[in-house]
PDB file of C-alpha atoms in Angstrom:
ATOM      1  CA  MET A 375       0.023   0.102  -0.025  1.00 66.00           C
ATOM      2  CA  ASN A 376       1.373   3.397  -1.043  1.00 71.00           C
ATOM      3  CA  ARG A 377       1.374   5.814   1.884  1.00 84.00           C
ATOM      4  CA  TYR A 378       2.681   8.768  -0.090  1.00 87.00           C
ATOM      5  CA  ARG A 379       0.375  11.288  -1.805  1.00 92.00           C
ATOM      6  CA  ILE A 380       1.541  13.051  -4.938  1.00 93.00           C
ATOM      7  CA  LYS A 381       0.406  16.748  -5.074  1.00 93.00           C
ATOM      8  CA  VAL A 382       0.215  18.157  -8.573  1.00 96.00           C
ATOM      9  CA  THR A 383       0.604  21.918  -8.798  1.00 95.00           C
ATOM     10  CA  HIS A 384       1.323  24.542 -11.482  1.00 94.00           C
ATOM     11  CA  SER A 385       3.114  26.890  -9.201  1.00 93.00           C
ATOM     12  CA  LEU A 386       5.321  26.609  -6.185  1.00 95.00           C
ATOM     13  CA  ASP A 387       5.095  28.503  -2.896  1.00 96.00           C
ATOM     14  CA  SER A 388       8.167  29.965  -1.275  1.00 96.00           C
ATOM     15  CA  LEU A 389       9.052  26.949   0.819  1.00 97.00           C
ATOM     16  CA  GLN A 390       8.553  24.581  -2.002  1.00 96.00           C
ATOM     17  CA  LYS A 391      10.724  26.753  -4.167  1.00 96.00           C
ATOM     18  CA  LEU A 392      13.485  26.724  -1.662  1.00 97.00           C
ATOM     19  CA  THR A 393      13.252  22.889  -1.208  1.00 96.00           C
ATOM     20  CA  VAL A 394      13.311  22.279  -4.944  1.00 95.00           C
ATOM     21  CA  PHE A 395      16.268  24.763  -5.301  1.00 96.00           C
ATOM     22  CA  GLU A 396      18.252  22.929  -2.648  1.00 95.00           C
ATOM     23  CA  LEU A 397      17.468  19.466  -4.146  1.00 94.00           C
ATOM     24  CA  TRP A 398      18.365  20.765  -7.700  1.00 94.00           C
ATOM     25  CA  ASN A 399      21.787  22.092  -6.475  1.00 94.00           C
ATOM     26  CA  ASN A 400      22.557  18.877  -4.641  1.00 94.00           C
ATOM     27  CA  GLU A 401      21.722  16.628  -7.492  1.00 92.00           C
ATOM     28  CA  TYR A 402      22.677  18.387 -10.672  1.00 89.00           C
ATOM     29  CA  PRO A 403      26.225  18.940 -11.924  1.00 86.00           C
ATOM     30  CA  GLN A 404      27.968  22.229 -11.148  1.00 87.00           C
ATOM     31  CA  GLN A 405      27.236  23.466 -14.682  1.00 88.00           C
ATOM     32  CA  LEU A 406      23.490  23.433 -13.911  1.00 90.00           C
ATOM     33  CA  VAL A 407      23.607  24.791 -10.291  1.00 93.00           C
ATOM     34  CA  HIS A 408      21.722  28.134  -9.561  1.00 94.00           C
ATOM     35  CA  GLU A 409      23.919  30.301  -7.420  1.00 93.00           C
ATOM     36  CA  ARG A 410      20.962  32.213  -5.786  1.00 95.00           C
ATOM     37  CA  ILE A 411      17.238  31.468  -5.236  1.00 96.00           C
ATOM     38  CA  THR A 412      16.483  34.405  -7.422  1.00 96.00           C
ATOM     39  CA  ASP A 413      18.379  32.755 -10.298  1.00 95.00           C
ATOM     40  CA  PHE A 414      16.295  29.569  -9.783  1.00 95.00           C
ATOM     41  CA  GLU A 415      13.079  31.628  -9.754  1.00 96.00           C
ATOM     42  CA  ASN A 416      14.089  33.347 -12.946  1.00 96.00           C
ATOM     43  CA  TYR A 417      14.593  29.907 -14.449  1.00 94.00           C
ATOM     44  CA  LEU A 418      11.157  28.706 -13.255  1.00 94.00           C
ATOM     45  CA  ASP A 419       9.573  31.817 -14.765  1.00 94.00           C
ATOM     46  CA  LEU A 420      10.781  30.912 -18.218  1.00 95.00           C
ATOM     47  CA  LEU A 421       9.056  27.494 -18.174  1.00 93.00           C
ATOM     48  CA  ILE A 422       5.854  27.158 -20.064  1.00 93.00           C
ATOM     49  CA  ALA A 423       2.903  25.196 -18.895  1.00 92.00           C
ATOM     50  CA  THR A 424       4.637  23.895 -15.761  1.00 93.00           C
ATOM     51  CA  LYS A 425       3.329  20.901 -13.773  1.00 95.00           C
ATOM     52  CA  HIS A 426       5.174  19.988 -10.593  1.00 94.00           C
ATOM     53  CA  TYR A 427       4.813  16.675  -8.822  1.00 95.00           C
ATOM     54  CA  LEU A 428       5.497  16.849  -5.140  1.00 93.00           C
ATOM     55  CA  LEU A 429       5.586  14.136  -2.542  1.00 89.00           C
TER      56      LEU A 429
END
């Protein structure tokens, strides 16, 4: 039985952005790291028809 719920959203709140930002920078190579949260937010703003899947 799966005890996790997947939340689908088209936008992220501040805490979700910060969490994804930290995950991103820990998992992707240095060439894809965003130095500041504002850099990451700018990247997200460029995406079209976003759909985020959160656990």
